[in-house]
Coordinates of C-alpha atoms in Angstrom, one line a residue:
X1 CA -27.8 -7.3 -17.7
X2 CA -28.7 -9.1 -14.5
X3 CA -32.0 -10.9 -14.0
X4 CA -34.6 -8.9 -12.2
X5 CA -35.3 -11.9 -10.0
X6 CA -31.7 -11.7 -8.7
X7 CA -32.1 -8.0 -8.0
X8 CA -35.3 -8.6 -6.0
X9 CA -33.7 -11.4 -4.0
X10 CA -30.6 -9.4 -3.2
X11 CA -32.8 -6.4 -2.2
X12 CA -34.6 -8.7 0.2
X13 CA -31.3 -9.6 1.7
X14 CA -29.6 -6.2 1.9
X15 CA -32.5 -3.7 1.8
X16 CA -33.0 -0.8 -0.6
X17 CA -29.8 1.0 0.5
X18 CA -27.8 -2.2 0.1
X19 CA -28.1 -2.4 -3.6
X20 CA -27.0 -0.1 -6.4
X21 CA -28.2 -0.8 -10.0
X22 CA -28.4 2.6 -11.7
X23 CA -25.3 3.1 -14.0
X24 CA -24.7 6.7 -12.9
X25 CA -24.7 5.5 -9.2
X26 CA -22.3 2.7 -10.0
X27 CA -19.7 4.8 -11.7
X28 CA -17.6 5.4 -8.5
X29 CA -17.5 1.6 -7.9
X30 CA -16.5 0.8 -11.5
X31 CA -13.5 3.2 -11.8
X32 CA -10.2 2.6 -10.1
X33 CA -7.6 5.0 -8.7
X34 CA -5.4 4.8 -11.8
X35 CA -6.9 4.3 -15.3
X36 CA -8.7 1.0 -14.8
X37 CA -12.4 1.1 -15.5
X38 CA -14.9 -1.7 -15.9
X39 CA -18.7 -2.3 -15.9
X40 CA -20.5 -3.9 -13.0
X41 CA -23.8 -5.8 -13.1
X42 CA -24.7 -4.3 -9.8
X43 CA -23.1 -3.1 -6.5
X44 CA -23.8 -4.8 -3.2
X45 CA -23.5 -2.7 0.0
X46 CA -24.0 -4.9 3.0
X47 CA -23.9 -3.4 6.5
X48 CA -23.1 -6.5 8.6
X49 CA -21.1 -9.7 8.4
X50 CA -24.4 -11.6 8.3
X51 CA -25.6 -9.6 5.3
X52 CA -22.3 -10.3 3.5
X53 CA -22.7 -14.0 4.2
X54 CA -26.2 -14.1 2.9
X55 CA -25.4 -12.1 -0.2
X56 CA -22.2 -14.0 -1.0
X57 CA -24.0 -17.4 -0.6
X58 CA -26.8 -16.2 -2.9
X59 CA -24.3 -15.1 -5.6
X60 CA -22.3 -18.2 -5.4
X61 CA -25.4 -20.4 -5.7
X62 CA -26.6 -18.4 -8.7
X63 CA -23.3 -18.1 -10.5
X64 CA -22.9 -14.4 -10.1
X65 CA -19.1 -13.5 -10.0
X66 CA -18.1 -11.3 -7.1
X67 CA -15.4 -8.5 -6.8
X68 CA -14.8 -7.4 -3.2
X69 CA -14.1 -3.7 -3.0
X70 CA -12.8 -1.7 0.0
X71 CA -11.6 1.9 -0.5
X72 CA -10.9 1.3 -4.2
X73 CA -7.5 3.1 -3.8
X74 CA -5.4 0.2 -5.2
X75 CA -3.3 0.6 -8.3
X76 CA -3.2 -2.9 -9.8
X77 CA -6.9 -3.3 -10.9
X78 CA -7.6 -5.5 -7.9
X79 CA -10.9 -4.0 -6.8
X80 CA -12.8 -3.0 -10.0
X81 CA -14.9 -5.2 -12.3
X82 CA -13.9 -6.1 -15.8
X83 CA -15.7 -4.9 -18.9
X84 CA -18.1 -7.8 -19.2
X85 CA -20.9 -6.3 -17.1
X86 CA -21.5 -9.7 -15.4
X87 CA -19.7 -9.1 -12.1
X88 CA -21.2 -7.9 -8.9
X89 CA -19.1 -5.5 -6.8
X90 CA -19.4 -6.1 -3.1
X91 CA -18.4 -2.9 -1.4
X92 CA -17.4 -2.6 2.2
X93 CA -18.3 1.1 2.5
X94 CA -21.2 0.5 4.9
X95 CA -19.3 -2.0 7.1
X96 CA -18.7 0.5 9.9
X97 CA -20.9 -0.8 12.7
X98 CA -18.2 -2.1 15.1
X99 CA -15.6 0.1 16.8
X100 CA -14.5 -1.6 20.1
X101 CA -11.4 -0.1 21.7
X102 CA -9.5 -2.1 24.3
X103 CA -7.0 0.3 26.0
X104 CA -5.5 -2.4 28.2
X105 CA -4.8 -4.7 25.3
X106 CA -3.9 -1.7 23.0
X107 CA -6.1 -3.2 20.3
X108 CA -9.2 -2.3 18.3
X109 CA -12.0 -4.6 17.0
X110 CA -13.4 -2.7 14.0
X111 CA -15.5 -3.0 10.9
X112 CA -13.6 -3.5 7.7
X113 CA -15.3 -0.5 6.1
X114 CA -13.7 2.2 8.2
X115 CA -11.2 4.4 6.4
X116 CA -7.7 4.6 7.9
X117 CA -8.1 8.4 8.5
X118 CA -11.4 7.8 10.4
X119 CA -9.8 5.2 12.6
X120 CA -6.8 7.3 13.5
X121 CA -9.0 10.4 14.1
X122 CA -11.1 8.4 16.6
X123 CA -7.9 7.0 18.3
X124 CA -6.1 10.3 18.5
X125 CA -7.7 11.4 21.8
X126 CA -6.5 8.2 23.4
X127 CA -3.0 8.8 22.3
X128 CA -3.0 5.8 19.9
X129 CA -2.9 5.1 16.2
X130 CA -2.9 2.3 13.6
X131 CA 0.7 2.7 12.5
X132 CA 0.4 2.3 8.7
X133 CA 1.2 5.5 7.0
X134 CA 0.0 5.8 3.4
X135 CA -0.4 8.5 0.8
X136 CA -3.9 7.2 0.0
X137 CA -6.9 6.8 2.5
X138 CA -8.0 3.2 2.1
X139 CA -10.5 1.2 4.0
X140 CA -9.3 -1.4 6.5
X141 CA -10.5 -4.5 4.6
X142 CA -8.5 -3.6 1.5
X143 CA -5.5 -2.8 3.6
X144 CA -5.6 -6.3 5.1
X145 CA -6.4 -7.9 1.7
X146 CA -3.3 -6.4 0.1
X147 CA -1.0 -6.3 3.2
X148 CA -0.1 -2.6 2.8
X149 CA 3.2 -1.3 4.2
X150 CA 3.7 2.4 4.0
X151 CA 6.3 5.0 4.9
X152 CA 6.9 3.9 8.5
X153 CA 7.3 0.2 7.8
X154 CA 10.9 0.6 9.0
X155 CA 9.7 1.0 12.6
X156 CA 6.2 -0.5 12.7
X157 CA 6.1 -3.2 10.0
X158 CA 3.3 -3.9 7.6
X159 CA -0.4 -4.7 8.1
X160 CA 0.3 -8.4 8.6
X161 CA 2.5 -7.6 11.6
X162 CA -0.2 -5.4 13.1
X163 CA -3.2 -7.6 12.7
X164 CA -4.3 -9.7 15.7
X165 CA -7.5 -11.2 14.2
X166 CA -10.1 -11.1 11.5
X167 CA -13.6 -12.2 10.6
X168 CA -14.0 -13.4 7.1
X169 CA -16.8 -14.7 4.8
X170 CA -16.0 -17.5 2.4
X171 CA -17.3 -17.5 -1.2
X172 CA -19.1 -20.9 -0.9
X173 CA -22.7 -21.8 -1.1
X174 CA -23.3 -21.1 2.5
X175 CA -21.4 -17.8 2.7
X176 CA -19.5 -19.4 5.6
X177 CA -18.4 -17.0 8.4
X178 CA -15.0 -17.8 9.9
X179 CA -14.5 -16.0 13.1
X180 CA -10.8 -15.5 13.8
X181 CA -11.2 -12.3 15.9
X182 CA -9.0 -13.4 18.7
X183 CA -7.4 -10.5 20.6
X184 CA -4.5 -12.5 21.8
X185 CA -1.0 -11.5 20.9
X186 CA 0.4 -15.0 21.6
X187 CA -1.6 -18.0 20.4
X188 CA 0.6 -20.8 19.2
X189 CA -2.1 -23.5 18.9
X190 CA -1.6 -24.4 15.2
X191 CA -1.8 -22.6 11.9
X192 CA -2.2 -18.9 12.0
X193 CA -5.3 -19.0 9.8
X194 CA -5.8 -15.2 9.6
X195 CA -2.6 -14.9 7.6
X196 CA -4.2 -17.0 4.8
X197 CA -6.5 -14.1 4.0
X198 CA -4.0 -11.2 4.5
X199 CA -2.2 -10.2 1.4
X200 CA -4.1 -12.6 -1.0
X201 CA -6.1 -9.8 -2.7
X202 CA -9.5 -10.9 -1.3
X203 CA -9.6 -14.1 -3.4
X204 CA -9.8 -16.5 -0.5
X205 CA -12.5 -14.7 1.4
X206 CA -13.9 -11.3 2.2
X207 CA -12.6 -9.7 5.4
X208 CA -15.5 -8.0 7.3
X209 CA -14.0 -7.2 10.7
X210 CA -10.5 -7.0 12.0
X211 CA -8.6 -6.8 15.3
X212 CA -5.7 -4.3 15.0
X213 CA -2.6 -3.8 17.1
X214 CA -2.3 -0.1 18.1
X215 CA 0.7 1.9 18.9
X216 CA 1.3 5.1 21.0
X217 CA 1.2 8.3 18.9
X218 CA 4.6 9.9 18.7
X219 CA 4.8 13.0 20.9
X220 CA 8.1 14.2 19.5
X221 CA 9.1 14.1 15.9
X222 CA 12.2 15.4 14.0
X223 CA 12.7 15.3 10.3
X224 CA 15.5 16.2 7.9
X225 CA 16.2 16.1 4.2
X226 CA 19.5 14.3 3.5
X227 CA 21.4 14.5 0.2
X228 CA 23.7 11.4 -0.1
X229 CA 27.1 11.9 -1.7
X230 CA 26.0 9.5 -4.4
X231 CA 23.7 6.6 -5.0
X232 CA 26.3 4.2 -3.7
X233 CA 26.3 6.2 -0.4
X234 CA 22.5 5.7 0.3
X235 CA 22.9 2.4 2.2
X236 CA 26.0 3.4 4.2
X237 CA 24.0 6.5 5.2
X238 CA 21.0 4.3 6.3
X239 CA 23.3 2.0 8.2
X240 CA 25.0 4.9 10.0
X241 CA 21.7 6.3 11.1
X242 CA 20.4 2.9 12.3
X243 CA 23.6 2.3 14.3
X244 CA 23.3 5.7 16.0
X245 CA 19.6 6.1 16.4
X246 CA 18.1 2.6 16.8
X247 CA 14.3 2.6 17.4
X248 CA 14.2 6.4 17.1
X249 CA 14.5 6.1 13.3
X250 CA 10.9 5.7 12.0
X251 CA 11.3 6.6 8.3
X252 CA 13.9 6.7 5.6
X253 CA 12.2 7.6 2.4
X254 CA 14.0 8.1 -0.9
X255 CA 12.9 10.7 -3.5
X256 CA 14.3 11.1 -7.0
X257 CA 14.8 14.6 -8.5
X258 CA 12.2 13.9 -11.2
X259 CA 9.6 12.9 -8.7
X260 CA 10.2 15.9 -6.5
X261 CA 10.1 18.3 -9.5
X262 CA 6.8 16.7 -10.6
X263 CA 5.3 17.3 -7.1
X264 CA 6.5 20.9 -6.9
X265 CA 5.1 21.6 -10.4
X266 CA 1.7 20.1 -9.6
X267 CA 1.2 21.5 -6.1
X268 CA 2.1 25.3 -6.2
X269 CA 1.5 25.6 -2.4
X270 CA 4.5 23.3 -1.7
X271 CA 7.7 25.1 -0.6
X272 CA 10.8 24.3 -2.6
X273 CA 13.2 23.7 0.3
X274 CA 16.4 23.4 -1.7
X275 CA 19.0 26.1 -1.9
X276 CA 18.4 28.3 -5.0
X277 CA 15.4 26.0 -5.9
X278 CA 17.9 23.4 -7.3
X279 CA 16.5 19.9 -6.5
X280 CA 19.3 17.4 -5.9
X281 CA 19.4 14.2 -7.9
X282 CA 18.3 12.2 -4.9
X283 CA 16.9 13.2 -1.5
X284 CA 16.2 11.2 1.7
X285 CA 13.5 12.2 4.1
X286 CA 14.5 10.9 7.5
X287 CA 12.3 10.9 10.5
X288 CA 12.9 10.3 14.2
X289 CA 10.1 9.9 16.7
X290 CA 9.5 9.4 20.5
X291 CA 6.3 8.4 22.1
X292 CA 6.6 10.6 25.3
X293 CA 6.4 14.3 26.0
X294 CA 9.7 16.2 26.3
X295 CA 11.4 15.6 29.7
X296 CA 13.4 18.1 31.7
X297 CA 17.0 17.8 30.9
X298 CA 16.4 15.6 27.9
X299 CA 18.1 16.6 24.6
X300 CA 15.4 17.6 22.1
X301 CA 14.9 15.3 19.2
X302 CA 15.9 17.9 16.7
X303 CA 19.2 18.3 18.6
X304 CA 19.7 14.5 18.6
X305 CA 19.2 14.4 14.8
X306 CA 21.6 17.3 14.3
X307 CA 24.2 15.7 16.5
X308 CA 24.0 12.4 14.6
X309 CA 24.2 14.1 11.2
X310 CA 27.2 16.0 12.4
X311 CA 28.9 12.7 13.4
X312 CA 28.1 11.1 10.1
X313 CA 29.3 14.2 8.2
X314 CA 32.7 14.1 10.0
X315 CA 33.1 10.3 9.5
X316 CA 35.6 8.8 7.1
X317 CA 34.2 8.6 3.6
X318 CA 31.2 10.6 4.7
X319 CA 28.1 9.4 2.9
X320 CA 26.4 12.8 3.3
X321 CA 26.7 15.7 0.9
X322 CA 24.2 18.0 2.5
X323 CA 21.4 17.9 5.1
X324 CA 19.0 20.2 6.9
X325 CA 16.4 19.7 9.6
X326 CA 13.0 21.2 9.0
X327 CA 9.3 21.2 10.1
X328 CA 7.8 17.7 9.8
X329 CA 4.5 18.8 8.3
X330 CA 6.3 20.6 5.4
X331 CA 8.7 17.8 4.7
X332 CA 6.0 15.1 4.7
X333 CA 3.8 17.3 2.6
X334 CA 6.3 17.1 -0.2
X335 CA 6.7 13.3 0.2
X336 CA 2.9 12.7 0.2
X337 CA 2.5 14.9 -2.9
X338 CA 4.8 12.7 -5.0
X339 CA 2.2 10.3 -6.2
X340 CA -0.2 12.9 -7.5
X341 CA 2.6 15.0 -9.0
X342 CA 3.9 12.1 -10.9
X343 CA 0.4 11.1 -12.0
X344 CA -0.2 14.5 -13.6
X345 CA 3.2 14.6 -15.3
X346 CA 2.0 12.4 -18.2
X347 CA 0.7 8.9 -18.8
X348 CA 1.9 7.0 -15.7
X349 CA 3.0 3.4 -15.8
X350 CA 3.7 2.4 -12.2
X351 CA 5.6 -0.4 -10.7
X352 CA 5.6 -1.4 -7.0
X353 CA 8.9 -3.3 -6.6
X354 CA 10.8 -4.7 -3.7
X355 CA 14.5 -5.6 -3.3
X356 CA 17.1 -6.4 -0.8
X357 CA 17.9 -3.0 0.7
X358 CA 21.5 -3.1 -0.8
X359 CA 20.1 -3.7 -4.3
X360 CA 17.7 -0.7 -4.5
X361 CA 20.1 1.9 -5.8
X362 CA 21.9 -0.5 -8.0
X363 CA 18.6 -1.3 -9.7
X364 CA 17.7 2.4 -10.1
X365 CA 21.2 3.2 -11.4
X366 CA 20.9 0.4 -14.0
X367 CA 17.5 1.7 -15.1
X368 CA 18.8 5.2 -15.5
X369 CA 21.6 3.9 -17.7
X370 CA 19.5 1.5 -19.9
X371 CA 16.1 3.2 -20.1
X372 CA 17.2 6.0 -22.6
X373 CA 18.5 3.4 -25.0
X374 CA 15.6 0.9 -24.6
X375 CA 12.6 3.2 -24.1
X376 CA 13.6 6.7 -25.0
X377 CA 10.1 8.2 -24.4
X378 CA 10.1 7.3 -20.7
X379 CA 11.0 9.5 -17.8
X380 CA 11.9 7.8 -14.5
X381 CA 10.2 9.3 -11.5
X382 CA 11.0 6.9 -8.7
X383 CA 10.6 7.2 -5.0
X384 CA 10.2 4.7 -2.2
X385 CA 10.7 3.2 1.2
X386 CA 14.4 2.7 1.2
X387 CA 14.4 1.5 4.8
X388 CA 12.4 -1.6 3.9
X389 CA 13.5 -2.2 0.3
X390 CA 10.4 -0.9 -1.5
X391 CA 10.5 1.2 -4.6
X392 CA 7.6 3.0 -6.3
X393 CA 9.2 2.8 -9.7
X394 CA 7.1 5.3 -11.7
X395 CA 7.6 5.7 -15.4
X396 CA 6.0 8.7 -17.2
X397 CA 5.3 8.9 -20.9
X398 CA 4.2 12.3 -22.5
X399 CA 0.5 12.4 -22.9
X400 CA 0.8 13.4 -26.5
X401 CA 3.1 10.5 -27.3
X402 CA 1.8 7.6 -29.4
X403 CA 3.2 5.3 -26.7
X404 CA 0.8 6.8 -24.1
X405 CA -2.1 4.9 -25.6
X406 CA -0.2 1.9 -27.0
X407 CA -1.0 -1.2 -24.9
X408 CA 1.7 -3.2 -26.6
X409 CA 4.3 -0.5 -25.6
X410 CA 3.2 -0.7 -22.0
X411 CA 3.3 -4.6 -22.1
X412 CA 6.8 -4.6 -23.5
X413 CA 7.9 -2.0 -20.9
X414 CA 6.5 -4.0 -18.1
X415 CA 8.0 -7.2 -19.3
X416 CA 11.4 -5.6 -19.5
X417 CA 11.3 -3.9 -16.1
X418 CA 10.0 -7.0 -14.3
X419 CA 12.5 -9.3 -16.0
X420 CA 15.4 -7.2 -14.6
X421 CA 13.8 -6.7 -11.2
X422 CA 12.9 -10.4 -10.6
X423 CA 15.4 -12.3 -12.6
X424 CA 18.6 -10.1 -12.3
X425 CA 18.0 -8.7 -8.8
X426 CA 15.8 -11.5 -7.2
X427 CA 13.3 -8.8 -6.4
X428 CA 9.5 -8.9 -6.1
X429 CA 7.1 -7.5 -8.8
X430 CA 4.6 -6.6 -6.0
X431 CA 5.9 -5.1 -2.8
X432 CA 2.7 -3.8 -1.2
X433 CA -0.1 -3.6 -3.8
X434 CA -0.8 -7.3 -4.1
X435 CA -1.5 -8.9 -7.5
X436 CA -4.7 -7.7 -9.3
X437 CA -5.4 -8.1 -13.0
X438 CA -2.3 -5.9 -13.9
X439 CA 0.1 -8.3 -12.2
X440 CA -1.6 -11.6 -13.0
X441 CA 0.6 -12.4 -16.0
X442 CA 3.7 -11.9 -13.9
X443 CA 2.4 -14.0 -11.0
X444 CA 1.8 -16.8 -13.6
X445 CA 5.3 -16.3 -15.1
X446 CA 7.4 -16.0 -12.0
X447 CA 5.6 -18.2 -9.4
X448 CA 6.8 -21.8 -9.0
X449 CA 4.3 -24.3 -10.3
X450 CA 4.1 -26.1 -7.0
X451 CA 3.3 -22.9 -5.2
X452 CA 0.6 -22.1 -7.8
X453 CA -0.8 -25.6 -7.2
X454 CA -1.0 -25.1 -3.5
X455 CA -2.5 -21.7 -3.8
X456 CA -5.2 -23.0 -6.2
X457 CA -5.9 -25.8 -3.7
X458 CA -6.4 -23.3 -0.9
X459 CA -8.7 -21.2 -3.1
X460 CA -10.8 -24.2 -3.8
X461 CA -11.0 -25.1 -0.1
X462 CA -11.8 -21.6 1.1
X463 CA -13.8 -19.9 -1.6
X464 CA -14.7 -22.2 -4.5
X465 CA -17.1 -19.5 -5.9
X466 CA -16.0 -16.9 -8.4
X467 CA -14.5 -14.3 -6.1
X468 CA -11.8 -11.7 -6.8
X469 CA -9.7 -10.5 -9.7
X470 CA -6.8 -12.9 -9.2
X471 CA -6.5 -16.5 -10.5
X472 CA -4.4 -18.6 -8.2
X473 CA -4.5 -21.6 -10.6

């Protein structure tokens, strides 16, 4: 229970609409996208950077722990309070005052509270978009704090690559505002300080505004489902397409049979595109894109894709067993339904892993071999961004199984998977979801002590107050 004096003071800073204290009204801020749920002391909803600064300074000076929350779509318990009831959630949902588009610079200065969909809807009439494609609809502040990647990383890169500047509030006694909102694309005058706050889960400071690089909207798109001859043929297939298509190739997404079946079962409106309804063991969704309208005499993009696939099909030791070109909206609808489908297939234990591209299928094949002997209750429903080495390694346990509610079972499963991914394959235990409470133990285990010491030192320098869910000590 928070002191009424604090509520009165923070109401004075943020106004009546800037504070939420009723339990029923705080519910949405206390519950995460996947299973995590805590209890907040109150919710702060500032509207400007100056209000964030004043509220953060007050909380730090009065020992009120802060959890920064953006769209609350993360999957690693990085934006929700714990069960103590002592933490204040600082939500960015009202931080939508600024939207300054610079067409000449192809950049956008924008409040961190905007959702990705809102930003791209506003940009569409200008023929531009922020090129991070995600199944969820996060707010920009959280996207920067976690350095999201998405399905078109292969062509456009991650958030870090597409951020020109930020404005951030430090969790110190002054609520210091650091203005790094430069719109320059080239600025080699020392440390690139904005990168200190991108991908560090909001523990070094709260991003309130950002300057984003924008890209031209694709005017032509072609998509195909590709069935590799085997798991070992996935990377030769990717290399063959990259060699022939270059920058046209914008996505190369892998989908396992179990994940596709879960999506088809959960979303009846989805079309099963496979012959006889028989889903292959593994499917690739490949996308080509151009940013200009079709030109007279230019080969249509669908024809380009078909020609390339025919060349690959006829090559020696062809990596392709089957392929068909289809409507982009239908093919992407299946891809974007995978997360929800897998989530409803049972109790979901999700991993966000990253590997060298050549190790992805070797890891997945090893899991398929060893999982039945080690954790017989588990069904593997993996999918991911094969073009950039990312794998959403989703494991499903039947809801009526005792293991579904056994926290020790989940811990042993996570320990086993992470040990193989990190130690045997030199992979990462967090590809694009940052750390959060769910990954804290693995950060502690797999991070070199000197790195942890340096990270702790930076945390003390930037935000010595109690901010965030991650301990960098």
